[in-house]
Coordinates of N, CA and C and ligand atoms in Angstrom, one line a residue:
X1 N 0.8 -1.1 -0.1 CA 0.0 0.0 0.0 C 0.9 1.2 0.0
X2 N 0.8 2.1 -1.1 CA 1.7 3.1 -1.1 C 1.0 4.3 -0.2
X3 N 1.9 5.1 0.7 CA 1.4 6.2 1.4 C 1.1 7.3 0.6
X4 N 0.2 7.8 1.2 CA -0.4 9.3 0.8 C -0.3 10.2 1.9
X5 N 0.3 11.4 1.8 CA 0.6 12.4 3.0 C -0.6 13.3 2.9
X6 N -1.0 13.4 4.2 CA -2.2 14.5 4.3 C -1.4 15.6 4.9
X7 N -1.4 16.7 4.3 CA -0.5 17.8 4.7 C -1.1 18.5 6.0
X8 N -1.4 17.8 7.1 CA -1.9 18.3 8.4 C -1.3 17.6 9.6
X9 N -1.5 18.4 10.7 CA -1.2 17.6 12.0 C -2.3 17.7 12.9
X10 N -3.6 18.1 12.3 CA -4.8 18.2 13.0 C -5.3 16.9 13.1
X11 N -5.2 16.3 14.4 CA -5.5 14.9 14.8 C -7.1 14.7 14.4
X12 N -7.9 15.6 14.7 CA -9.4 15.5 14.3 C -9.5 15.2 12.8
X13 N -8.8 15.9 11.9 CA -9.1 15.8 10.6 C -8.3 14.4 10.0
X14 N -7.2 14.2 10.7 CA -6.5 12.8 10.3 C -7.5 11.7 10.7
X15 N -8.1 11.6 11.8 CA -9.0 10.5 12.1 C -10.2 10.5 11.2
X16 N -10.6 11.6 10.8 CA -11.8 11.8 9.9 C -11.4 11.0 8.5
X17 N -10.3 11.4 8.1 CA -9.8 11.0 6.8 C -9.5 9.5 6.8
X18 N -8.8 9.2 7.9 CA -8.4 7.6 8.0 C -9.5 6.9 8.2
X19 N -10.6 7.4 8.7 CA -12.1 6.6 8.7 C -12.5 6.3 7.4
X20 N -12.3 7.2 6.5 CA -12.9 7.2 5.1 C -11.9 6.3 4.2
X21 N -10.6 6.8 4.3 CA -9.7 6.3 3.2 C -8.7 5.1 3.9
X22 N -8.8 4.9 5.2 CA -7.7 4.2 5.8 C -7.8 2.6 5.5
X23 N -8.9 2.2 5.1 CA -9.0 0.7 4.7 C -8.1 0.4 3.4
X24 N -8.1 1.3 2.4 CA -7.4 1.1 1.2 C -6.2 1.7 1.0
X25 N -5.8 2.9 1.8 CA -4.7 3.8 1.7 C -4.1 3.9 3.1
X26 N -2.8 4.2 2.9 CA -1.9 4.5 4.1 C -1.8 5.9 4.2
X27 N -2.6 6.5 5.3 CA -2.5 8.1 5.1 C -1.5 8.4 6.2
X28 N -0.5 9.4 5.9 CA 0.4 9.8 6.8 C 0.2 11.2 7.0
X29 N 0.4 11.7 8.3 CA 0.6 13.1 8.6 C 1.8 13.6 8.4
X30 N 1.9 15.2 8.5 CA 3.1 15.7 8.5 C 4.3 15.2 9.3
X31 N 3.9 15.2 10.7 CA 4.8 14.7 11.6 C 5.3 13.2 11.2
X32 N 4.4 12.4 10.7 CA 4.8 11.0 10.3 C 5.9 11.0 9.4
X33 N 6.0 12.0 8.5 CA 7.1 12.2 7.6 C 8.3 13.0 8.1
X34 N 8.1 13.5 9.3 CA 9.2 14.4 10.0 C 9.1 15.8 9.4
X35 N 8.1 16.3 8.9 CA 7.9 17.5 8.3 C 7.2 18.4 9.6
X36 N 8.0 19.3 10.2 CA 7.6 20.1 11.3 C 7.5 21.5 10.9
X37 N 7.6 21.9 9.4 CA 7.7 23.2 9.1 C 6.2 23.9 9.3
X38 N 6.1 25.2 9.4 CA 4.9 25.8 9.3 C 4.5 26.2 7.9
X39 N 3.8 25.4 7.1 CA 3.6 25.6 5.8 C 2.8 26.8 5.4
X40 N 3.3 27.7 4.6 CA 2.6 28.9 4.4 C 1.1 28.7 3.7
X41 N 0.3 29.5 4.1 CA -1.0 29.6 3.5 C -1.3 31.0 3.2
X42 N -0.7 31.6 2.2 CA -0.8 33.1 1.8 C -1.4 33.3 0.6
X43 N -2.3 32.4 -0.1 CA -3.0 32.5 -1.3 C -4.2 33.2 -0.8
X44 N -4.9 34.0 -1.9 CA -6.1 34.6 -1.7 C -7.5 33.7 -2.0
X45 N -7.2 32.6 -2.3 CA -8.3 31.7 -2.5 C -8.2 30.4 -1.7
X46 N -9.3 29.7 -1.6 CA -9.2 28.3 -1.0 C -8.4 27.4 -1.8
X47 N -8.5 27.5 -3.2 CA -7.9 26.6 -3.9 C -6.4 26.8 -4.0
X48 N -6.1 28.2 -3.8 CA -4.6 28.5 -4.0 C -4.0 28.1 -2.6
X49 N -4.6 28.2 -1.4 CA -4.0 27.8 -0.2 C -3.9 26.2 -0.1
X50 N -4.8 25.5 -0.6 CA -4.8 23.9 -0.6 C -3.6 23.5 -1.5
X51 N -3.4 24.2 -2.8 CA -2.3 24.0 -3.6 C -1.1 24.2 -3.1
X52 N -0.9 25.5 -2.4 CA 0.3 25.9 -1.9 C 0.9 24.9 -0.7
X53 N 0.0 24.3 0.0 CA 0.4 23.4 1.0 C 0.8 22.1 0.4
X54 N 0.0 21.6 -0.6 CA 0.3 20.2 -1.2 C 1.6 20.3 -2.0
X55 N 1.7 21.5 -2.6 CA 3.1 21.6 -3.4 C 4.2 21.7 -2.6
X56 N 4.0 22.2 -1.4 CA 5.3 22.3 -0.4 C 5.7 20.9 0.0
X57 N 4.7 20.1 0.2 CA 4.9 18.7 0.5 C 5.7 17.9 -0.6
X58 N 5.1 18.1 -1.7 CA 5.5 17.3 -2.9 C 7.0 17.9 -3.4
X59 N 7.2 19.1 -3.3 CA 8.4 19.4 -3.6 C 9.5 19.3 -2.6
X60 N 9.3 19.1 -1.3 CA 10.2 18.7 -0.3 C 10.3 17.1 -0.1
X61 N 9.3 16.5 -0.4 CA 9.2 15.1 0.1 C 8.9 14.0 -1.2
X62 N 8.5 14.6 -2.4 CA 8.4 13.9 -3.6 C 7.5 12.7 -3.3
X63 N 6.3 13.0 -2.8 CA 5.5 11.8 -2.5 C 4.1 12.4 -2.8
X64 N 3.1 11.5 -3.2 CA 1.7 11.7 -3.4 C 1.3 12.4 -2.1
X65 N 0.4 13.3 -2.2 CA 0.0 14.2 -1.0 C -1.3 15.0 -1.4
X66 N -1.9 15.3 -0.3 CA -3.0 16.4 -0.5 C -3.1 17.1 0.7
X67 N -3.8 18.3 0.5 CA -4.1 19.3 1.5 C -5.5 19.9 1.4
X68 N -6.1 20.5 2.3 CA -7.3 21.0 2.3 C -7.3 22.5 2.9
X69 N -8.4 23.2 2.6 CA -8.8 24.4 3.0 C -10.1 24.7 2.9
X70 N -10.6 25.2 4.2 CA -12.2 25.6 4.1 C -12.5 26.9 4.5
X71 N -13.6 27.3 3.9 CA -14.1 28.8 4.2 C -15.5 28.8 4.2
X72 N -16.0 29.6 5.1 CA -17.5 29.9 5.3 C -17.7 31.3 4.2
X73 N -18.7 30.9 3.4 CA -19.0 31.9 2.4 C -20.4 32.5 2.6
X74 N -20.5 33.7 3.1 CA -21.9 34.3 3.4 C -22.3 35.2 2.3
X75 N -23.5 35.1 1.8 CA -24.1 35.7 0.6 C -24.0 37.1 0.8
X76 N -24.7 37.5 1.9 CA -24.9 38.9 2.2 C -23.5 39.8 2.5
X77 N -22.4 39.0 2.8 CA -21.2 39.6 2.9 C -20.3 39.4 1.6
X78 N -21.0 39.1 0.6 CA -20.2 38.8 -0.6 C -19.2 37.9 -0.7
X79 N -19.4 36.9 0.0 CA -18.5 35.7 0.2 C -17.6 35.8 1.4
X80 N -17.6 36.8 2.1 CA -16.7 36.9 3.2 C -17.4 35.9 4.3
X81 N -16.6 35.2 5.3 CA -15.2 35.4 5.4 C -14.3 34.8 4.5
X82 N -14.8 33.7 3.8 CA -14.2 33.1 2.7 C -12.7 32.5 3.2
X83 N -11.7 33.0 2.4 CA -10.4 32.5 2.9 C -9.8 33.0 4.0
X84 N -10.6 33.9 4.8 CA -10.1 34.6 6.1 C -10.9 33.9 7.2
X85 N -11.7 32.7 6.9 CA -12.6 32.1 7.8 C -11.8 31.8 9.2
X86 N -10.8 31.5 9.1 CA -10.2 31.1 10.5 C -9.7 32.4 11.3
X87 N -9.4 33.3 10.6 CA -8.9 34.6 11.4 C -9.8 35.8 11.0
X88 N -11.1 35.5 11.0 CA -12.0 36.7 10.7 C -12.1 37.8 11.7
X89 N -11.9 37.5 12.9 CA -11.9 38.6 14.0 C -10.7 39.4 14.2
X90 N -9.5 38.5 14.0 CA -8.0 39.1 14.3 C -7.3 38.4 13.2
X91 N -6.5 39.3 12.4 CA -5.7 38.8 11.4 C -4.6 37.9 11.8
X92 N -4.1 38.0 12.9 CA -2.9 37.3 13.6 C -3.2 36.1 14.3
X93 N -4.5 35.8 15.0 CA -4.8 34.7 15.5 C -6.1 34.2 15.3
X94 N -6.3 32.9 15.6 CA -7.6 32.2 15.5 C -8.4 32.2 16.9
X95 N -9.6 33.0 17.0 CA -10.4 33.2 18.2 C -11.8 32.8 17.7
X96 N -12.2 31.6 18.0 CA -13.4 31.2 17.4 C -14.6 32.0 18.1
X97 N -14.5 32.2 19.3 CA -15.8 33.0 19.9 C -15.8 34.4 19.3
X98 N -14.6 34.9 19.1 CA -14.6 36.5 18.5 C -15.1 36.3 17.2
X99 N -14.6 35.2 16.4 CA -14.9 35.0 15.0 C -16.6 35.1 14.8
X100 N -17.1 34.2 15.6 CA -18.6 34.2 15.6 C -19.3 35.4 16.0
X101 N -18.8 36.1 17.0 CA -19.3 37.3 17.3 C -19.5 38.3 16.3
X102 N -18.3 38.3 15.6 CA -18.1 39.4 14.4 C -19.1 38.9 13.4
X103 N -19.3 37.6 13.0 CA -20.3 37.1 12.0 C -21.6 37.5 12.3
X104 N -22.0 37.4 13.6 CA -23.4 37.9 14.2 C -23.8 39.1 13.9
X105 N -22.6 39.9 14.3 CA -22.7 41.5 14.1 C -22.8 41.9 12.8
X106 N -22.0 41.3 11.9 CA -22.0 41.9 10.5 C -23.4 41.5 9.9
X107 N -24.0 40.5 10.4 CA -25.3 40.1 9.8 C -26.5 40.7 10.4
X108 N -26.3 41.5 11.5 CA -27.4 42.1 12.2 C -28.2 43.0 11.1
X109 N -29.5 42.8 11.2 CA -30.3 43.4 10.4 C -30.5 43.0 8.9
X110 N -29.6 41.9 8.6 CA -29.8 41.6 7.0 C -30.7 40.4 7.0
X111 N -31.4 40.7 5.9 CA -32.6 39.6 5.8 C -32.1 38.4 5.2
X112 N -31.0 38.3 4.2 CA -30.4 37.2 3.7 C -29.2 36.6 4.6
X113 N -29.7 35.6 5.1 CA -28.5 35.0 6.1 C -27.9 33.7 5.4
X114 N -28.3 33.5 4.1 CA -27.8 32.3 3.6 C -26.3 32.2 3.4
X115 N -25.6 30.9 3.4 CA -24.2 30.8 3.7 C -23.9 29.2 3.2
X116 N -22.6 29.2 2.9 CA -22.1 27.8 2.7 C -20.8 27.7 3.1
X117 N -20.4 26.5 3.5 CA -19.2 26.1 3.9 C -18.7 25.2 2.5
X118 N -17.5 25.7 2.2 CA -16.7 25.1 1.0 C -15.5 24.6 1.6
X119 N -15.3 23.3 1.1 CA -13.7 22.9 1.4 C -13.3 22.6 0.2
X120 N -11.8 22.9 -0.1 CA -11.3 22.3 -1.3 C -10.1 21.5 -0.9
X121 N -9.9 20.4 -1.6 CA -8.8 19.5 -1.4 C -7.9 19.5 -2.8
X122 N -6.6 19.7 -2.5 CA -5.8 19.7 -3.6 C -4.9 18.4 -3.5
X123 N -5.0 17.6 -4.5 CA -4.2 16.3 -4.4 C -3.1 16.1 -5.5
X124 N -1.9 15.8 -5.0 CA -0.7 15.9 -6.1 C -0.3 14.4 -6.1
X125 N -0.4 13.8 -7.4 CA -0.1 12.4 -7.5 C 1.3 12.1 -7.6
X126 N 1.8 11.0 -7.7 CA 3.4 10.7 -7.6 C 4.0 11.1 -9.0
X127 N 3.2 11.4 -10.0 CA 3.9 12.2 -11.2 C 3.9 13.6 -11.1
X128 N 3.3 14.2 -9.8 CA 3.2 15.6 -9.9 C 2.1 16.3 -10.5
X129 N 1.1 15.5 -10.9 CA -0.1 15.9 -11.4 C -0.9 16.6 -10.3
X130 N -1.6 17.7 -10.5 CA -2.5 18.3 -9.6 C -4.0 18.0 -9.8
X131 N -4.7 17.9 -8.8 CA -6.1 17.5 -9.1 C -7.0 18.3 -7.8
X132 N -8.1 19.0 -8.3 CA -8.8 19.7 -7.2 C -10.2 19.0 -7.1
X133 N -10.5 19.0 -5.7 CA -11.9 18.5 -5.4 C -12.6 19.5 -4.5
X134 N -14.0 19.7 -4.6 CA -14.4 20.5 -3.5 C -15.8 19.9 -3.0
X135 N -16.1 20.2 -1.9 CA -17.3 20.0 -1.2 C -18.0 21.0 -0.5
X136 N -19.5 21.1 -0.8 CA -20.2 22.3 -0.5 C -21.3 21.8 0.5
X137 N -21.7 22.6 1.6 CA -22.9 22.4 2.2 C -23.5 23.7 2.3
X138 N -24.9 23.8 1.9 CA -25.6 25.1 1.9 C -26.3 25.1 3.2
X139 N -26.6 26.4 3.7 CA -27.3 26.6 4.8 C -27.5 28.2 5.0
X140 N -27.7 28.4 6.5 CA -27.8 29.9 6.9 C -27.3 30.1 8.1
X141 N -27.2 31.2 8.5 CA -26.5 31.7 9.8 C -27.7 32.0 10.6
X142 N -27.8 31.3 11.8 CA -28.7 31.5 12.7 C -28.5 33.0 13.5
X143 N -29.5 33.4 14.3 CA -29.3 34.8 14.9 C -28.6 34.7 16.3
X144 N -28.6 33.4 16.7 CA -27.8 33.3 18.1 C -27.1 31.8 18.0
X145 N -26.1 31.5 18.8 CA -25.6 30.2 19.0 C -26.6 29.2 19.4
X146 N -26.5 27.8 18.9 CA -27.3 26.8 19.1 C -26.6 25.5 19.2
X147 N -26.5 24.7 20.3 CA -25.7 23.6 20.4 C -24.4 23.7 21.1
X148 N -23.9 22.6 21.3 CA -22.5 22.7 22.0 C -21.5 21.7 21.3
X149 N -22.0 20.8 20.3 CA -20.9 19.9 19.7 C -20.2 20.7 18.7
X150 N -19.2 20.0 18.1 CA -18.4 20.3 16.9 C -17.5 21.5 17.3
X151 N -17.1 22.3 16.4 CA -16.0 23.3 16.6 C -16.4 24.6 15.8
X152 N -15.6 25.6 15.8 CA -15.6 26.8 14.9 C -17.0 27.3 15.0
X153 N -17.5 27.4 13.6 CA -18.9 28.2 13.5 C -20.1 27.2 13.7
X154 N -19.8 26.0 14.0 CA -21.0 25.0 14.2 C -22.1 25.5 15.0
X155 N -21.9 26.4 16.0 CA -23.2 26.7 16.7 C -24.1 27.7 16.0
X156 N -23.5 28.4 14.9 CA -24.3 29.3 14.1 C -24.6 29.0 12.6
X157 N -24.1 27.7 12.3 CA -24.5 27.4 10.9 C -25.4 26.2 10.9
X158 N -26.7 26.4 10.1 CA -27.7 25.4 10.0 C -27.8 25.0 8.7
X159 N -27.3 23.8 8.4 CA -27.5 23.3 7.0 C -28.9 23.3 6.6
X160 N -29.2 23.5 5.2 CA -30.7 23.6 4.8 C -31.4 22.3 5.1
X161 N -32.6 22.4 5.4 CA -33.5 21.4 5.5 C -33.2 20.5 6.8
X162 N -32.5 21.0 7.8 CA -32.2 20.0 8.9 C -32.8 20.7 10.1
X163 N -33.0 21.8 10.1 CA -33.8 22.7 11.4 C -32.8 22.6 12.5
X164 N -31.6 22.3 12.3 CA -30.6 22.3 13.5 C -29.3 23.0 13.0
X165 N -28.6 23.3 13.8 CA -27.2 23.8 13.6 C -26.3 22.6 13.5
X166 N -25.1 22.8 12.9 CA -24.1 21.8 13.1 C -23.9 21.3 14.6
X167 N -23.8 22.2 15.3 CA -23.6 22.0 16.8 C -24.6 21.2 17.6
X168 N -25.9 21.3 17.0 CA -27.0 20.6 17.5 C -27.2 19.1 17.1
X169 N -26.3 18.9 15.8 CA -26.5 17.7 15.1 C -25.8 16.4 15.6
X170 N -24.7 16.7 16.4 CA -23.7 15.6 16.7 C -22.8 15.4 15.5
X171 N -21.7 14.9 15.8 CA -20.5 14.6 14.9 C -20.9 13.7 13.7
X172 N -21.7 12.5 14.0 CA -21.8 11.6 13.1 C -22.8 12.1 12.1
X173 N -23.9 12.8 12.6 CA -24.9 13.4 11.5 C -24.1 14.4 10.8
X174 N -23.4 15.2 11.3 CA -22.7 16.3 10.6 C -21.7 15.6 9.6
X175 N -21.0 14.6 10.0 CA -20.0 14.0 9.0 C -20.6 13.4 7.9
X176 N -21.9 13.2 7.8 CA -22.6 12.5 6.7 C -22.9 13.5 5.7
X177 N -23.0 14.8 6.0 CA -23.4 15.8 5.1 C -22.4 16.9 4.9
X178 N -21.3 16.8 5.7 CA -20.5 18.0 5.8 C -19.7 18.4 4.3
X179 N -19.3 19.7 4.3 CA -18.3 20.1 3.3 C -17.2 19.2 3.1
X180 N -16.6 18.9 4.4 CA -15.4 18.2 4.1 C -15.6 16.8 3.8
X181 N -16.7 16.3 4.3 CA -17.0 14.8 4.0 C -17.2 14.7 2.5
X182 N -17.9 15.6 1.9 CA -18.1 15.7 0.6 C -17.0 15.8 -0.3
X183 N -16.0 16.7 0.0 CA -14.8 16.8 -0.8 C -13.9 15.5 -0.6
X184 N -13.8 14.9 0.7 CA -13.2 13.6 0.8 C -13.6 12.5 0.1
X185 N -15.2 12.4 -0.1 CA -15.7 11.5 -0.8 C -15.3 11.6 -2.4
X186 N -15.0 12.7 -3.0 CA -14.6 12.9 -4.3 C -13.3 12.5 -4.4
X187 N -12.4 12.9 -3.4 CA -11.0 12.4 -3.5 C -10.9 10.8 -3.4
X188 N -11.9 10.2 -2.6 CA -11.9 8.8 -2.4 C -12.2 8.1 -3.6
X189 N -13.2 8.7 -4.4 CA -13.6 8.0 -5.5 C -12.5 8.1 -6.7
X190 N -11.9 9.3 -6.9 CA -10.8 9.4 -7.8 C -9.7 8.4 -7.5
X191 N -9.1 8.3 -6.1 CA -8.2 7.4 -5.7 C -8.5 6.0 -6.1
X192 N -9.9 5.5 -5.8 CA -10.2 4.4 -6.1 C -10.2 4.0 -7.7
X193 N -10.3 5.0 -8.5 CA -10.3 4.8 -10.0 C -9.0 4.9 -10.4
X194 N -8.0 5.7 -9.9 CA -6.7 5.8 -10.4 C -5.5 5.4 -9.7
X195 N -5.6 4.7 -8.5 CA -4.5 4.1 -7.9 C -4.3 2.5 -8.3
Ligands
LIG201 P1 -9.5 24.8 7.8 O1 -9.0 25.2 6.5 O2 -10.2 23.4 7.8 O3 -8.5 25.0 9.0 O4 -10.8 25.7 8.2 C1 -10.6 27.1 8.4 C2 -11.6 27.5 9.6 O5 -13.0 27.4 8.9 C3 -11.5 27.1 10.9 O6 -10.7 27.6 11.6 C4 -12.9 27.0 11.3 O7 -13.1 28.4 11.9 C5 -13.8 27.0 9.9 N1 -14.4 25.8 9.8 C6 -13.9 24.7 8.9 N2 -14.7 23.8 9.0 C7 -15.6 23.8 9.9 C8 -16.8 23.2 10.3 O8 -16.9 22.0 10.0 N3 -17.5 23.8 11.1 C9 -17.2 24.9 11.8 N4 -16.2 25.7 11.3 C10 -15.4 25.1 10.4

């Protein structure tokens, strides 16, 4: 089984990916391959950031690899926070509570609260060919926090037709429909056809 490197050290993401791909593929993290660099994410699109991280790994380790990037795109905010989702409140650090507060503030008085989570995965195969996959879940931003599960913006993001926020759904139900799960499913299909 040829290893594929997932350009992350986020243990939550790793176990999620291994649960989906682990039976057929050997998924290695950055620390598994001895990479402790803080890989730059300076592009101005999700695609650009995912490619930047995957290219870094391919150029330094010459192995098949993939990286992901996720953004919350809010219609009334013209697609913001988008590529700035992790650092929406403060440009230099991730503060989940402050990010959510800012989002609720920006949407005060706005009738259109529709939004979507979008994940992009960039995969580079052993020949250096690049492939992009995305996963989208449409929904809306609630007017206040609801639920305690999950992370990030989960308490204020309600996927369409569920009547609940991600934070009220529980991890298993969320992972059935989430943006990340949908992007990973496309990667999985691709790998099954091409490996
Ligand atoms: P990343 O690219 O996966 O690190 O995601 C960037 C940011 O998007 C995170 O810091 C979170 O704030 C937010 N985010 C990504 N996925 C989710 C999710 O499933 N629920 C809530 N917030 C998320």
